[in-house]
Amino acid sequence: MLWRIYSFSFDIARFVIRGQPLRLLVTKSSNYYNRKGYDDDDDKKIRKINEGDEGNIYLHKSRGQYILTNPRVLDTIVRKADVRSTDTILEIGPGTGNLTLKLLQVAQKVVAIEIDKRMVEILINRASNRGLENRLSVICKDALKTEFPQFDAVVANIPYGISSPLIAKFVFGTNSFRSATLLLQKEFARRLLANPGDSQFNRLAVNVKLVADIEFIMDVSKRDFIPCPKVDSSVVKIHPKVNVPSVDMNEWWAFTRTCFSKKNKTLGATFKQKKKAYELLRRSEMVDQHKDKVMTNCIFDDETNKSNDEEEVDEEHLHPPCFEKEMNLFRDKIVEVLRTSGFEEKRPSKLSNEELLYLLSLFNQAGIHFHDKAK
Ligand SMILES: C[S@@+](CC[C@H](N)C(=O)[O-])C[C@H]1O[C@@H](n2cnc3c(N)ncnc32)[C@H](O)[C@@H]1O
């Protein structure tokens, strides 16, 4: 009972502070979710929100459905995105359209990709009620499986569960664009912003920063969302670089995957592992018979820095006796490159992209190449 009173006063306070209509349907169960955010045990009907008279909807945790409701935060995101009146803006996960409606006021066109058709209905209704539907194009599909149309910039509060592959799709995809202003989970944003030597620096930052500059915009409190998530958020702006180093991206991803498999180990220790040398020997152009079968894995799938590039290799066949001599020679060659270049005692977590690019070029000169696992 006390909690209900507290919860209701909180909503009233939000109404007064922000001067916006109450959006919550205060139902029996909503008090529970108010307090706790999503219910971990029940991912189905978890929270009903009400967008004024324009529809109401239950939100799903599995789809990252956290609605950003603070108009001041929404305005700041749009302002910091520097949207031009001639722009086509790509928005991923528009939800019920709080951000979309603001974008439609400043951009020429908004293309929104939303997986949930219930959200699409509400979004189209809200845009139509304001006479903005002609400038809105909605694609009701999974953004990861959809080819993006041409766009000038991205502005989005994306579902956090797909941050890595989505950012990879933006920065390594074929579309050229000016910037991507994204609301991300705070921890993820910190990893993206991290520099060599920072504890959060990992392969995610290394790969993205090869092709883009990342700008911190602002932190956003979890209390600015409905329902209240467990984590805080941050807005960052990704600026694709005009001059990208000329490097084979597949090889770069495979190289950083190997280096960052243990980001705090020295490179000497990482590359001296028999298994690592064997994998490289098999994949190197010197012996790889299957060069054309290179497979590109998700470039960020080790962002938690777990050693998930450890291939499931049958130990018996890890280094067959006939291969032992060849492998030892190859490993000596790798270590020689590291020793003569002064990289043997260095740790990948402290190296800049320029240093990593230089090391890769030295490996290549010695005939050592990196590929993702051959199929
Ligand atoms: C964090 S909510 C953001 C909603 C809205 N933009 C806002 O700021 O309030 C994420 C939205 O992305 C949608 N979504 C989740 N996975 C998606 C996917 N793979 N492709 C497109 N949309 C997706 C969800 O349905 C949800 O509407």
XYZ file of C-alpha atoms and ligand atoms in Angstrom:
402
model
C 0.000 0.000 0.000
C 2.808 2.331 0.981
C 4.533 1.440 -2.250
C 1.439 2.305 -4.286
C 1.303 5.735 -2.675
C 5.011 6.245 -3.334
C 4.682 5.054 -6.920
C 1.706 7.282 -7.670
C 3.448 10.327 -6.141
C 6.450 9.585 -8.336
C 4.290 9.667 -11.463
C 2.644 12.897 -10.313
C 6.098 14.397 -9.713
C 7.150 13.447 -13.231
C 4.017 15.039 -14.586
C 4.691 18.251 -12.717
C 8.435 18.411 -13.463
C 8.239 17.638 -17.149
C 4.864 19.136 -17.893
C 3.867 16.109 -19.935
C 0.757 13.981 -19.718
C 0.855 10.910 -17.565
C 1.750 8.017 -19.784
C 1.481 5.151 -17.358
C -1.663 3.170 -17.020
C -1.586 2.724 -13.301
C -2.845 -0.796 -13.027
C -2.625 -3.263 -10.217
C 0.478 -4.858 -11.662
C 2.159 -1.695 -12.878
C 3.146 -0.803 -9.349
C 5.157 -3.961 -9.209
C 6.976 -3.184 -12.422
C 7.403 0.418 -11.383
C 9.473 -0.747 -8.493
C 11.437 -3.439 -10.189
C 11.481 -2.682 -13.900
C 10.898 -5.801 -15.923
C 9.918 -9.005 -14.251
C 12.745 -11.450 -14.965
C 10.470 -14.467 -14.838
C 7.832 -13.247 -17.213
C 8.818 -11.865 -20.540
C 5.349 -11.755 -21.987
C 2.908 -9.101 -20.875
C 5.069 -7.057 -18.643
C 3.994 -3.481 -18.774
C 1.220 -1.567 -20.343
C 1.980 1.947 -21.491
C -0.398 4.384 -22.963
C 0.600 6.924 -25.593
C -2.165 9.403 -24.851
C -5.228 8.568 -26.893
C -3.158 6.940 -29.583
C -3.001 3.402 -28.346
C -1.585 1.351 -25.551
C 0.658 -1.626 -25.618
C 2.399 -4.233 -23.505
C 6.191 -4.032 -23.666
C 8.517 -6.975 -24.170
C 11.878 -7.245 -22.479
C 13.202 -9.689 -25.070
C 12.866 -6.920 -27.669
C 14.493 -4.298 -25.497
C 11.284 -2.296 -25.337
C 12.214 0.535 -23.003
C 10.457 3.727 -24.010
C 12.363 6.977 -23.590
C 9.868 9.458 -22.185
C 11.837 12.481 -20.978
C 11.167 15.211 -23.603
C 14.267 17.131 -22.575
C 16.490 14.124 -23.289
C 14.693 13.509 -26.598
C 15.228 17.157 -27.607
C 18.909 17.049 -26.686
C 19.460 13.883 -28.741
C 17.876 15.524 -31.794
C 19.839 18.755 -31.273
C 23.174 16.957 -30.814
C 22.532 14.877 -33.931
C 22.770 18.079 -36.030
C 19.934 17.023 -38.311
C 19.651 19.095 -41.504
C 16.366 19.969 -43.188
C 17.475 18.015 -46.280
C 18.383 14.853 -44.343
C 16.954 11.379 -44.575
C 17.328 9.978 -41.067
C 17.493 6.257 -40.370
C 15.959 5.269 -37.042
C 16.255 1.713 -35.755
C 13.587 0.643 -33.262
C 11.305 3.712 -33.249
C 8.949 2.012 -30.781
C 5.877 4.152 -30.215
C 7.578 7.107 -31.904
C 8.633 9.568 -29.168
C 11.946 10.203 -30.935
C 10.511 9.783 -34.441
C 7.998 12.602 -33.988
C 10.794 14.960 -32.932
C 12.952 13.884 -35.881
C 10.077 14.447 -38.307
C 9.956 18.078 -37.206
C 13.520 18.751 -38.381
C 14.401 16.209 -41.091
C 13.133 15.906 -44.620
C 12.390 12.228 -44.161
C 12.627 9.520 -41.518
C 13.026 5.868 -42.426
C 12.221 3.780 -39.366
C 12.898 0.061 -39.071
C 10.809 -1.588 -36.346
C 10.406 -5.318 -35.742
C 7.143 -5.127 -33.783
C 4.057 -4.485 -35.891
C 2.043 -3.303 -32.877
C 4.602 -0.522 -32.448
C 4.414 0.269 -36.162
C 0.632 0.740 -35.937
C 0.934 3.188 -33.047
C 3.809 5.015 -34.718
C 1.919 5.475 -37.995
C -1.197 6.634 -36.094
C 0.752 9.195 -34.143
C 2.502 10.533 -37.260
C -0.820 10.690 -39.175
C -2.559 12.539 -36.346
C 0.075 15.252 -36.744
C 0.043 15.280 -40.550
C 3.611 13.957 -40.697
C 2.967 10.578 -42.312
C 4.165 11.660 -45.783
C 7.686 12.121 -44.518
C 7.749 8.857 -42.584
C 8.583 5.517 -44.136
C 8.328 2.487 -41.861
C 9.890 -0.899 -42.545
C 8.447 -3.573 -40.282
C 11.407 -5.973 -40.191
C 14.419 -7.084 -38.188
C 17.021 -4.343 -38.686
C 19.828 -6.895 -38.671
C 18.293 -8.806 -41.561
C 17.211 -5.819 -43.630
C 19.191 -3.999 -46.252
C 19.343 -0.340 -45.234
C 18.083 2.218 -47.752
C 20.202 5.327 -48.426
C 20.334 7.702 -45.463
C 22.347 10.727 -44.330
C 22.519 10.038 -40.605
C 21.285 7.608 -37.982
C 19.497 8.762 -34.834
C 18.143 6.008 -32.612
C 17.481 4.576 -29.202
C 18.386 1.059 -30.263
C 17.553 -2.239 -28.557
C 20.662 -2.824 -26.420
C 20.750 -6.548 -27.158
C 21.807 -5.920 -30.757
C 24.200 -2.988 -30.229
C 27.329 -4.820 -31.458
C 26.049 -6.271 -34.731
C 24.084 -3.106 -35.476
C 27.100 -0.829 -35.051
C 29.148 -3.259 -37.155
C 26.463 -3.054 -39.826
C 26.658 0.751 -39.792
C 30.414 1.255 -39.762
C 31.481 -1.687 -41.926
C 28.436 -1.709 -44.192
C 28.182 -0.278 -47.677
C 26.103 2.816 -46.793
C 28.037 6.021 -46.426
C 26.594 8.409 -43.841
C 27.579 11.500 -41.868
C 27.032 10.315 -38.298
C 25.147 7.912 -36.040
C 23.782 9.351 -32.791
C 22.897 6.372 -30.638
C 21.504 5.778 -27.186
C 23.390 2.796 -25.783
C 23.787 0.952 -22.525
C 26.220 3.062 -20.471
C 28.781 0.264 -19.984
C 28.750 -0.554 -23.668
C 29.217 3.149 -24.523
C 32.190 3.326 -22.128
C 33.807 0.356 -23.894
C 33.264 2.026 -27.242
C 34.842 5.246 -25.974
C 37.766 3.565 -24.191
C 41.359 4.279 -25.208
C 44.476 2.069 -25.015
C 45.414 1.589 -21.380
C 41.852 2.099 -20.068
C 40.486 -0.929 -18.222
C 37.452 -1.033 -20.556
C 39.548 -0.938 -23.735
C 38.919 -4.027 -25.811
C 38.450 -5.331 -29.324
C 35.136 -3.525 -29.781
C 36.854 -0.116 -29.493
C 39.841 -1.275 -31.552
C 37.690 -2.374 -34.480
C 35.230 0.513 -34.477
C 37.934 3.145 -34.004
C 39.768 1.897 -37.055
C 36.977 3.301 -39.207
C 35.188 5.858 -37.025
C 35.667 8.479 -34.320
C 33.445 8.226 -31.265
C 32.140 11.276 -29.437
C 30.535 11.183 -25.978
C 27.327 13.214 -25.862
C 25.680 12.618 -22.480
C 24.577 10.133 -19.857
C 20.877 9.325 -19.527
C 19.307 8.132 -16.299
C 17.388 4.856 -16.188
C 14.518 6.900 -14.680
C 13.949 8.529 -18.068
C 12.561 5.257 -19.452
C 9.352 3.318 -19.052
C 9.719 0.792 -17.601
C 12.759 1.690 -15.559
C 15.610 -0.593 -16.742
C 18.324 -1.898 -14.426
C 21.072 -0.055 -16.283
C 21.853 3.569 -17.104
C 22.403 4.717 -20.668
C 24.627 7.078 -22.631
C 24.363 8.838 -25.947
C 27.364 8.659 -28.274
C 27.891 9.982 -31.763
C 29.794 7.887 -34.290
C 31.564 9.809 -37.054
C 32.793 7.568 -39.897
C 36.391 8.467 -40.839
C 37.048 9.960 -44.242
C 40.439 8.294 -44.509
C 40.348 4.692 -43.422
C 43.684 2.811 -43.238
C 44.126 0.529 -46.187
C 43.971 -2.910 -44.620
C 42.111 -6.093 -45.504
C 39.218 -5.920 -43.004
C 38.786 -9.699 -42.793
C 42.443 -10.034 -41.908
C 42.262 -7.144 -39.419
C 39.310 -8.736 -37.580
C 41.084 -12.086 -37.437
C 44.286 -10.384 -36.240
C 42.554 -8.420 -33.455
C 40.629 -11.566 -32.507
C 43.932 -13.375 -31.953
C 45.662 -10.476 -30.166
C 42.708 -9.724 -27.866
C 41.873 -13.331 -26.986
C 43.694 -12.498 -23.738
C 43.929 -8.733 -23.841
C 46.117 -8.360 -20.762
C 48.596 -11.097 -21.662
C 51.768 -10.121 -23.488
C 51.688 -10.737 -27.224
C 54.692 -13.052 -26.788
C 52.725 -15.255 -24.355
C 49.651 -15.307 -26.606
C 51.490 -16.208 -29.784
C 53.795 -18.758 -28.137
C 50.813 -21.006 -27.395
C 51.056 -24.126 -29.528
C 47.374 -24.027 -30.288
C 47.549 -20.431 -31.463
C 50.547 -21.156 -33.661
C 48.851 -24.225 -35.096
C 45.711 -22.287 -35.932
C 47.765 -19.583 -37.584
C 49.871 -22.090 -39.474
C 46.735 -23.718 -40.812
C 45.261 -20.364 -41.750
C 48.414 -18.714 -43.010
C 48.794 -18.231 -46.735
C 51.934 -20.330 -46.528
C 49.986 -23.525 -46.003
C 46.322 -22.631 -46.277
C 44.798 -24.527 -49.141
C 41.400 -23.048 -48.465
C 42.046 -19.341 -48.693
C 38.915 -18.776 -50.695
C 36.769 -20.235 -47.936
C 37.397 -17.514 -45.396
C 34.490 -16.998 -43.070
C 33.768 -13.667 -41.450
C 32.430 -13.976 -37.942
C 30.826 -11.198 -35.991
C 33.674 -8.817 -35.341
C 32.717 -8.034 -31.783
C 31.647 -11.330 -30.352
C 34.430 -11.270 -27.790
C 33.533 -7.859 -26.453
C 33.208 -9.210 -22.941
C 36.781 -10.293 -23.507
C 36.059 -13.935 -23.001
C 38.394 -16.046 -25.022
C 35.708 -17.143 -27.409
C 37.991 -17.362 -30.378
C 39.249 -20.627 -28.962
C 38.291 -22.964 -31.721
C 36.860 -26.311 -30.708
C 39.813 -28.373 -31.850
C 40.028 -32.060 -31.265
C 43.129 -32.247 -29.036
C 44.308 -35.416 -30.773
C 44.455 -33.556 -34.042
C 45.667 -30.323 -32.556
C 49.150 -30.751 -33.886
C 49.645 -34.091 -35.617
C 53.225 -35.423 -35.220
C 54.021 -34.863 -38.905
C 53.158 -31.198 -38.352
C 55.138 -30.723 -35.159
C 58.388 -29.636 -36.815
C 56.667 -27.310 -39.252
C 54.644 -25.795 -36.441
C 57.676 -25.168 -34.213
C 59.461 -23.432 -37.096
C 56.391 -21.319 -37.719
C 56.057 -20.409 -34.061
C 59.746 -19.396 -33.970
C 59.078 -17.172 -36.940
C 56.183 -15.445 -35.161
C 58.211 -14.939 -31.999
C 61.123 -13.590 -34.057
C 58.854 -10.927 -35.576
C 57.586 -9.965 -32.117
C 61.086 -9.902 -30.608
C 62.831 -7.877 -33.314
C 60.012 -5.342 -33.455
C 59.854 -4.910 -29.667
C 56.247 -6.180 -29.395
C 56.968 -9.415 -27.498
C 56.430 -7.915 -24.029
C 53.649 -5.538 -25.066
C 50.012 -6.081 -24.136
C 47.294 -5.538 -26.745
C 45.159 -3.585 -24.283
C 47.808 -0.863 -24.286
C 48.458 -0.628 -28.025
C 47.108 2.017 -30.367
C 45.608 1.103 -33.714
C 48.679 2.542 -35.435
C 50.906 0.131 -33.477
C 48.604 -2.805 -34.200
C 48.523 -1.939 -37.910
C 52.315 -1.763 -37.924
C 52.607 -5.163 -36.241
C 50.190 -6.693 -38.741
C 52.261 -5.314 -41.612
C 55.396 -6.875 -40.091
C 53.655 -10.249 -39.824
C 52.530 -9.975 -43.438
C 56.053 -9.132 -44.584
C 57.210 -12.319 -42.857
C 54.537 -14.302 -44.742
C 52.241 -14.660 -41.726
C 48.604 -13.967 -42.459
C 45.438 -13.995 -40.405
C 42.075 -15.317 -41.513
C 38.908 -16.244 -39.717
C 38.294 -19.933 -39.421
C 38.062 -21.643 -42.795
C 34.780 -23.471 -43.314
C 14.750 0.678 -26.626
S 13.261 0.572 -27.555
C 13.280 2.193 -28.214
C 11.925 2.727 -28.518
C 11.913 4.195 -28.934
N 12.873 4.476 -29.970
C 12.123 5.114 -27.756
O 13.162 5.791 -27.746
O 11.319 5.153 -26.870
C 13.817 -0.458 -28.888
C 12.829 -0.698 -30.019
O 13.490 -1.531 -30.984
C 12.592 -2.523 -31.452
N 13.426 -3.663 -31.898
C 13.940 -4.670 -31.155
N 14.691 -5.491 -31.903
C 14.654 -4.990 -33.167
C 15.231 -5.393 -34.400
N 16.010 -6.486 -34.486
N 14.991 -4.665 -35.504
C 14.203 -3.548 -35.434
N 13.626 -3.121 -34.294
C 13.853 -3.817 -33.167
C 11.700 -2.814 -30.271
O 10.473 -3.383 -30.665
C 11.566 -1.430 -29.642
O 10.464 -0.757 -30.189
